[in-house]
Coordinates of C-alpha atoms in Angstrom, one line a residue:
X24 CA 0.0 0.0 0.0
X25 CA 1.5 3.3 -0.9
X26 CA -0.9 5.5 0.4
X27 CA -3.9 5.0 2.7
X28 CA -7.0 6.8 1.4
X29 CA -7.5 9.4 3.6
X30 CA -4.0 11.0 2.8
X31 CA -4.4 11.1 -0.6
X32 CA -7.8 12.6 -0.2
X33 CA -6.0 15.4 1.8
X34 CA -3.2 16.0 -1.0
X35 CA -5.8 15.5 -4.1
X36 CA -8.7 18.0 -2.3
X37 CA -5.8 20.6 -1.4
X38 CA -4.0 20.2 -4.9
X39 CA -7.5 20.9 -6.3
X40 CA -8.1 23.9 -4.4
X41 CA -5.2 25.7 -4.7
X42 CA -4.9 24.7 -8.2
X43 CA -8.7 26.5 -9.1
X44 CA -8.2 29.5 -6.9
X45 CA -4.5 30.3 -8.0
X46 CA -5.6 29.9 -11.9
X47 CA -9.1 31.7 -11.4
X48 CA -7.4 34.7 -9.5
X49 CA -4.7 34.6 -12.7
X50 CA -7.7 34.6 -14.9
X51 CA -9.5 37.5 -13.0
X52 CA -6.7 39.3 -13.3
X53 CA -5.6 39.2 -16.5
X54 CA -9.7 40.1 -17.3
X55 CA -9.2 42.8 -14.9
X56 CA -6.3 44.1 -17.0
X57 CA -7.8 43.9 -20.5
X58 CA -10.5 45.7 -19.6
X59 CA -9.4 48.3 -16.6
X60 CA -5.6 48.4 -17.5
X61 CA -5.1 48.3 -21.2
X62 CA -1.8 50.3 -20.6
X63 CA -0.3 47.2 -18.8
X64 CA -1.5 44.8 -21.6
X65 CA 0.9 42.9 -23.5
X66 CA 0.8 39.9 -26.4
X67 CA 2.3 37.7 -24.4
X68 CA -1.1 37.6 -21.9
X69 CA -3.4 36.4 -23.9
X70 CA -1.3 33.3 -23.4
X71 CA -0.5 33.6 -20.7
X72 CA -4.4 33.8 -20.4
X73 CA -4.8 30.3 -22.2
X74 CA -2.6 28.8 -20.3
X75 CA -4.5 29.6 -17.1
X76 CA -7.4 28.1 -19.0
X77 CA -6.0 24.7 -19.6
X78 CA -4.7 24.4 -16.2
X79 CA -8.0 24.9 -14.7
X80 CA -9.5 22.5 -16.8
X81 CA -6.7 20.3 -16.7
X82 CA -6.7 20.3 -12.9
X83 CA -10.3 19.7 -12.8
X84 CA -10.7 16.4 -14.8
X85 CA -7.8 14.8 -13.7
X86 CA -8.0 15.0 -10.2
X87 CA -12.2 14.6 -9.5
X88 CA -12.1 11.3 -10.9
X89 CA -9.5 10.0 -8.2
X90 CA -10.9 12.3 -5.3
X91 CA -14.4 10.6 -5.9
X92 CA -12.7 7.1 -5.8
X93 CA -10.8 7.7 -2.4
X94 CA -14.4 8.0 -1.1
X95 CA -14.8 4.2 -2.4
X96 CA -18.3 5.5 -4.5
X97 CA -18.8 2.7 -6.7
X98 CA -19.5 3.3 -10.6
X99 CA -18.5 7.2 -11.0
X100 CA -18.2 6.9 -14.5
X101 CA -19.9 4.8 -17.3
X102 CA -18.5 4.7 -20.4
X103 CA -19.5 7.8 -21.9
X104 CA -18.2 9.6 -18.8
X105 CA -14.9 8.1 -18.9
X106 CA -14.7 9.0 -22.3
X107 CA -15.4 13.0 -21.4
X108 CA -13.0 13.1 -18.3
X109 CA -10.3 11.2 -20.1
X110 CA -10.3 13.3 -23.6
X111 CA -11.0 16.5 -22.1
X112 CA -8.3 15.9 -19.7
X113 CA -6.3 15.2 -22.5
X114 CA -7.0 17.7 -24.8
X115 CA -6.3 20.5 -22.0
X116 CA -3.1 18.6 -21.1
X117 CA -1.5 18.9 -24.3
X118 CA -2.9 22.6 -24.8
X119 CA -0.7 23.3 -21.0
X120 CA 2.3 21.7 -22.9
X121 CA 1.5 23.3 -25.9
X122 CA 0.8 26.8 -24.5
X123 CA 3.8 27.0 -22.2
X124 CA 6.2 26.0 -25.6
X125 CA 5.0 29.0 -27.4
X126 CA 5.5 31.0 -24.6
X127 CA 9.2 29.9 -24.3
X128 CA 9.9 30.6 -28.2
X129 CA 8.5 33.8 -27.4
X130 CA 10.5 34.9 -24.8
X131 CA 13.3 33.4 -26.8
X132 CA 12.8 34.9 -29.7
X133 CA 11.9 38.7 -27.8
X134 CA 15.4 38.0 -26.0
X135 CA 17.2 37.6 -29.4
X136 CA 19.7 40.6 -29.7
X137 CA 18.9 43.1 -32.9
X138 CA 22.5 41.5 -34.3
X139 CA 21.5 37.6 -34.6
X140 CA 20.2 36.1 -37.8
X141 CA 17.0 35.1 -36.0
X142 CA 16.2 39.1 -35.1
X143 CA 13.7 38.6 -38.4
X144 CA 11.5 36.3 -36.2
X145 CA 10.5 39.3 -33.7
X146 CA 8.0 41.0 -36.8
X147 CA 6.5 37.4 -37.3
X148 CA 5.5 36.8 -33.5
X149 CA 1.8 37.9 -33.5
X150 CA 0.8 36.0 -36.2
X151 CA 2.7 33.4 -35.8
X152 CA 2.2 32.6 -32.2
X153 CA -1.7 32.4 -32.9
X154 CA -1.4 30.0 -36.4
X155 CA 0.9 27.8 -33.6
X156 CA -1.4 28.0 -31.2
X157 CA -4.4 27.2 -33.5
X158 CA -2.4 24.1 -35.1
X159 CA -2.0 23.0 -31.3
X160 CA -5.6 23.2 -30.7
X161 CA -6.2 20.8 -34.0
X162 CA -3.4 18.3 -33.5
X163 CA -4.5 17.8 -29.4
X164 CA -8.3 17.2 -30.6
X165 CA -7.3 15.4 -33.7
X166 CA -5.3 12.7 -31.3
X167 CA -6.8 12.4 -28.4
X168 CA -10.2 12.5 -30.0
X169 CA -9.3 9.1 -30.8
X170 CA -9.9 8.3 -26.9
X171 CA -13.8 8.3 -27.6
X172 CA -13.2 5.3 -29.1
X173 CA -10.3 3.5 -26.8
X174 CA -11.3 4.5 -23.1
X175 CA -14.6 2.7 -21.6
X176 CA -15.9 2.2 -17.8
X177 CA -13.9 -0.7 -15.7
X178 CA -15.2 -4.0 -16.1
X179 CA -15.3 -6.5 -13.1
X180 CA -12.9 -8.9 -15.0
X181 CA -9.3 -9.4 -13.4
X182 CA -6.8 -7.0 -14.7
X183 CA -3.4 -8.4 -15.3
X184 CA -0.8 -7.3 -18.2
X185 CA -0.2 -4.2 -20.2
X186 CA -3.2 -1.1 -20.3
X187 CA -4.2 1.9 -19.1
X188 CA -6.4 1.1 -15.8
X189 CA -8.1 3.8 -13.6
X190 CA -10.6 3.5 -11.1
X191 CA -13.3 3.7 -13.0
X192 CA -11.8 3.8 -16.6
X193 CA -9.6 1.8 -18.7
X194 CA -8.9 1.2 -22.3
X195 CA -10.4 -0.8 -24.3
X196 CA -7.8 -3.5 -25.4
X197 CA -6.5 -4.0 -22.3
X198 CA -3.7 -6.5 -21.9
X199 CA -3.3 -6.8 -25.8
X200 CA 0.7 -6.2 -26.7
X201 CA -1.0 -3.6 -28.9
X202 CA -2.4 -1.6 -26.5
X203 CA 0.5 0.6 -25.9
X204 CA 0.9 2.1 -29.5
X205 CA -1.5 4.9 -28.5
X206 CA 0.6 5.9 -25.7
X207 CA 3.7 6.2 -27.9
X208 CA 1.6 8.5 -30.1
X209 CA 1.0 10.6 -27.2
X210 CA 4.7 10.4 -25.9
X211 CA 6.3 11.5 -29.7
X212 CA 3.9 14.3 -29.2
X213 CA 4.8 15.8 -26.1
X214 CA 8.3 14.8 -26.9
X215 CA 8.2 17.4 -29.8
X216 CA 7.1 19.9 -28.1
X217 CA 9.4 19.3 -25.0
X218 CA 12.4 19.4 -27.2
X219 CA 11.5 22.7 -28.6
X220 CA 10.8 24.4 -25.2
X221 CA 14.5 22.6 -23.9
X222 CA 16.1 24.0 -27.4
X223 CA 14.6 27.7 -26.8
X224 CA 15.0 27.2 -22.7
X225 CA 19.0 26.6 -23.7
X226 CA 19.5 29.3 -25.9
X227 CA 17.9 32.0 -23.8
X228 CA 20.1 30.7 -20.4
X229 CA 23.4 31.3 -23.0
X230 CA 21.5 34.9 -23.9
X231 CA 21.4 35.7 -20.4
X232 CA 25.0 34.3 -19.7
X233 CA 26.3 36.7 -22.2
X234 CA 24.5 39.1 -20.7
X235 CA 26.1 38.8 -17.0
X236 CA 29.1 38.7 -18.4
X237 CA 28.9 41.5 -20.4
X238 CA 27.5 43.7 -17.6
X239 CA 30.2 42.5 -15.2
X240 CA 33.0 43.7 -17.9
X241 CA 31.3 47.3 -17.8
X242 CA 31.0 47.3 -14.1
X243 CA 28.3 49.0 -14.3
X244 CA 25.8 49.0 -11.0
X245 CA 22.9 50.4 -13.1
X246 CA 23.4 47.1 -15.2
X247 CA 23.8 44.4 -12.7
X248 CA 21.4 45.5 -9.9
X249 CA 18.6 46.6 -12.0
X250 CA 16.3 43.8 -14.1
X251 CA 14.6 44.7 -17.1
X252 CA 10.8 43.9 -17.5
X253 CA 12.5 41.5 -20.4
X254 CA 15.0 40.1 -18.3
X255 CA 12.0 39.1 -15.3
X256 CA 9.5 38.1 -17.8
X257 CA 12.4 35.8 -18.9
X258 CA 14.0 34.1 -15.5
X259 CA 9.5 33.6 -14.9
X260 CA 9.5 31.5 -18.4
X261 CA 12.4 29.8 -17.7
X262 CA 11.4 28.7 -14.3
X263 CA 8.0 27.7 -15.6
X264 CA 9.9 25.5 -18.1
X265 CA 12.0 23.9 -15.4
X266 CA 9.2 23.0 -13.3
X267 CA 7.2 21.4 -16.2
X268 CA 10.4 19.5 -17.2
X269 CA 10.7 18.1 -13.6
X270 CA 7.1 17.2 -13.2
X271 CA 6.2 15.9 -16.7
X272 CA 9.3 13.4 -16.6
X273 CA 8.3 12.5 -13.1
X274 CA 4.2 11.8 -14.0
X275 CA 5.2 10.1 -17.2
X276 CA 8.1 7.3 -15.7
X277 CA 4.8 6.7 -13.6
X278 CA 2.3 6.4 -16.1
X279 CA 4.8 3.9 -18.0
X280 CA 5.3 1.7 -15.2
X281 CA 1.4 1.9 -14.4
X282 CA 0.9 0.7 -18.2
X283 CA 3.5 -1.8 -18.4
X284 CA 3.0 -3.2 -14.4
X285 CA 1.6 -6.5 -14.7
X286 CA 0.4 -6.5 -11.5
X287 CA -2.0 -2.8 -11.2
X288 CA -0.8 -1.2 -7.8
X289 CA -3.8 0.1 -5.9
X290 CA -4.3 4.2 -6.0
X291 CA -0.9 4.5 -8.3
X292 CA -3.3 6.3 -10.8
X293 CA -4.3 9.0 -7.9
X294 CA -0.8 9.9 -6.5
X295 CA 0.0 9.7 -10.4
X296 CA -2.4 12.6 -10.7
X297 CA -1.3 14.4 -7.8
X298 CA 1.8 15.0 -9.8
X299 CA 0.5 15.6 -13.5
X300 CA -1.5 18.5 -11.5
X301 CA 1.5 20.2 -9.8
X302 CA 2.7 21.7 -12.8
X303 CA -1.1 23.7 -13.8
X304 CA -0.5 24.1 -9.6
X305 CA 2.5 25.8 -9.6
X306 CA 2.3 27.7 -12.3
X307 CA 0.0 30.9 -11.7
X308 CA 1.7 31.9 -9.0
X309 CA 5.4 31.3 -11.1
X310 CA 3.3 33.9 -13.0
X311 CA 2.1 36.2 -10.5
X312 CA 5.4 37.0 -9.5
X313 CA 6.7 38.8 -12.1
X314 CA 3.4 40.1 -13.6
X315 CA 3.2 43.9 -14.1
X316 CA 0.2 45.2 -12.4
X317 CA 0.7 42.9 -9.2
X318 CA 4.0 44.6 -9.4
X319 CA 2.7 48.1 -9.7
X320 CA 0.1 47.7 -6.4
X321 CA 3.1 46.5 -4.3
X322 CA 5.2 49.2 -5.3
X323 CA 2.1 51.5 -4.7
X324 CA 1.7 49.5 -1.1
X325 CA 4.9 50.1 0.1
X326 CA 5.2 53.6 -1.5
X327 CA 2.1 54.4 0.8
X328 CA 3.2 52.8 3.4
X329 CA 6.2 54.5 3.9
X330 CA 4.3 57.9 3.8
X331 CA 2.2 56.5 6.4
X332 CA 5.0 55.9 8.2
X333 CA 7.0 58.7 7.8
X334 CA 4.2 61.1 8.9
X335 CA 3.6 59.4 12.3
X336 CA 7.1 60.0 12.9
X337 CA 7.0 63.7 12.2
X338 CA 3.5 63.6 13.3

């Protein structure tokens, strides 16, 4: 037994509501900005937006399914809901990936210097960062669309050999030596997109190596105590790409040895879950930290706060 069930209810109820509040109160305020604070608006927010987006929903439909089952309630899902919760979960998955790839192009490609050969790629951004995004959209429904047809409610039949097995769900060919070919489709995927983002994540960490360097040879304070809005908006991408790197590697050695296990461990499929949510966790308040207008009311805070402070003293 790896976990009893009233610990992972704890982790999977607290991971879903933290998870929800952080991404709604990203969500609010990036609203809150479009409409209120167009000054502070920037591209890179509406996907920063999206990504908030498929988080939530990525948070949600992964981890109900395995709170419900710590509760032991029999028959959650029937086929047609396993087939929701699984492609929906999915489809918002590979959006999270997909989404947080762009961004790190972005950010790479904003942090190129006016003298590389890839400067050219700055006056193609807009356009191009929505035609990616819209491509990611089609590919994610065109693949895992294809689980309407694989995924069906758990039967009472003993489970031994290779498949995907939930507590509710599990795919249809289970045990068949071809079962797994589906999830290498999904793995060459995510792959793609995980070797861009390390590509792009590479090239901006030499950028900003350059940088350091270059700014310790002028000796000049200005340069090496002060961070540009580029520079912060950059160590915040980064950062978001390190965590995903940590946490996808970590939920997928999982969901291999789940598939391949001939002998399904009990509740491996919830503390799986806990983990394939800690990225979409995480992430809005990797966000928060360096966004703009929170930045601006804590400034404002302290700026009052010191005025406060300074007339009780002559007060």
């Amino acid at each position: 037994m790896l976990m009893n069930n009233s610990v992972l209810r704890v982790l999977l109820i607290s991971q879903l509501c933290v998870g929800v509040i952080g991404n709604t109160s990203l969500f609010i305020l990036y609203i809150y900005t479009f409409f209120f604070k167009p000054h502070f608006k920037k591209l890179i927010d509406l996907f920063f937006l999206h990504l908030t987006i498929a988080n939530i929903m990525t948070i949600i439909f992964t981890l109900i399914p395995d709170i419900v089952a710590t509760f032991d309630v029999p028959n959650f899902l029937d086929d047609v809901g396993c087939k929701v919760f699984s492609c929906i979960y999915r489809i918002f998955r590979g959006l999270s990936i997909s989404t947080t790839c762009i961004l790190s192009t972005f950010q790479a490609v904003t942090v190129t210097p006016s003298n590389s050969q890839w400067v050219w790629l700055k006056h193609k951004l807009s356009t191009w960062m929505f035609a990616f995004l819209l491509c990611s959209w089609l590919i994610n429904l065109a693949i895992y669309g294809y689980m309407v047809e694989i995924v069906i409610a758990k039967t009472n039949s003993t489970h031994l050999g290779n498949g995907y097995l939930h507590a509710y769900c599990q795919n249809r060919n289970f045990g068949n030596n071809n079962s797994g070919s589906f999830l290498s489709i999904i793995f060459m995927h995510d792959l793609l997109y995980v070797g861009i983002m390390m590509w792009t994540s590479l090239y901006v960490v030499i950028l900003l190596y350059r940088h350091h360097k270059r700014a310790q040879y002028l000796r000049s304070p200005s340069l090496s105590s002060q961070q540009s809005p580029e520079l912060r908006a950059t160590h915040s991408i980064l950062l978001l790409v390190s965590c995903f790197g940590i946490f996808y590697w970590l939920n997928n050695l999982i969901t291999l040895y789940g598939f391949y296990a001939q002998t399904k461990i009990p509740r491996l499929e919830g503390i799986n879950s806990f983990w394939a949510t800690c990225y979409p966790t995480i992430c809005p308040f990797l966000i928060m930290k360096n966004n703009k207008l929170i930045l601006h009311f804590i400034s404002s805070f302290s700026a009052l706060r010191m005025n406060c402070l300074q007339r009780a003293r002559h007060g």
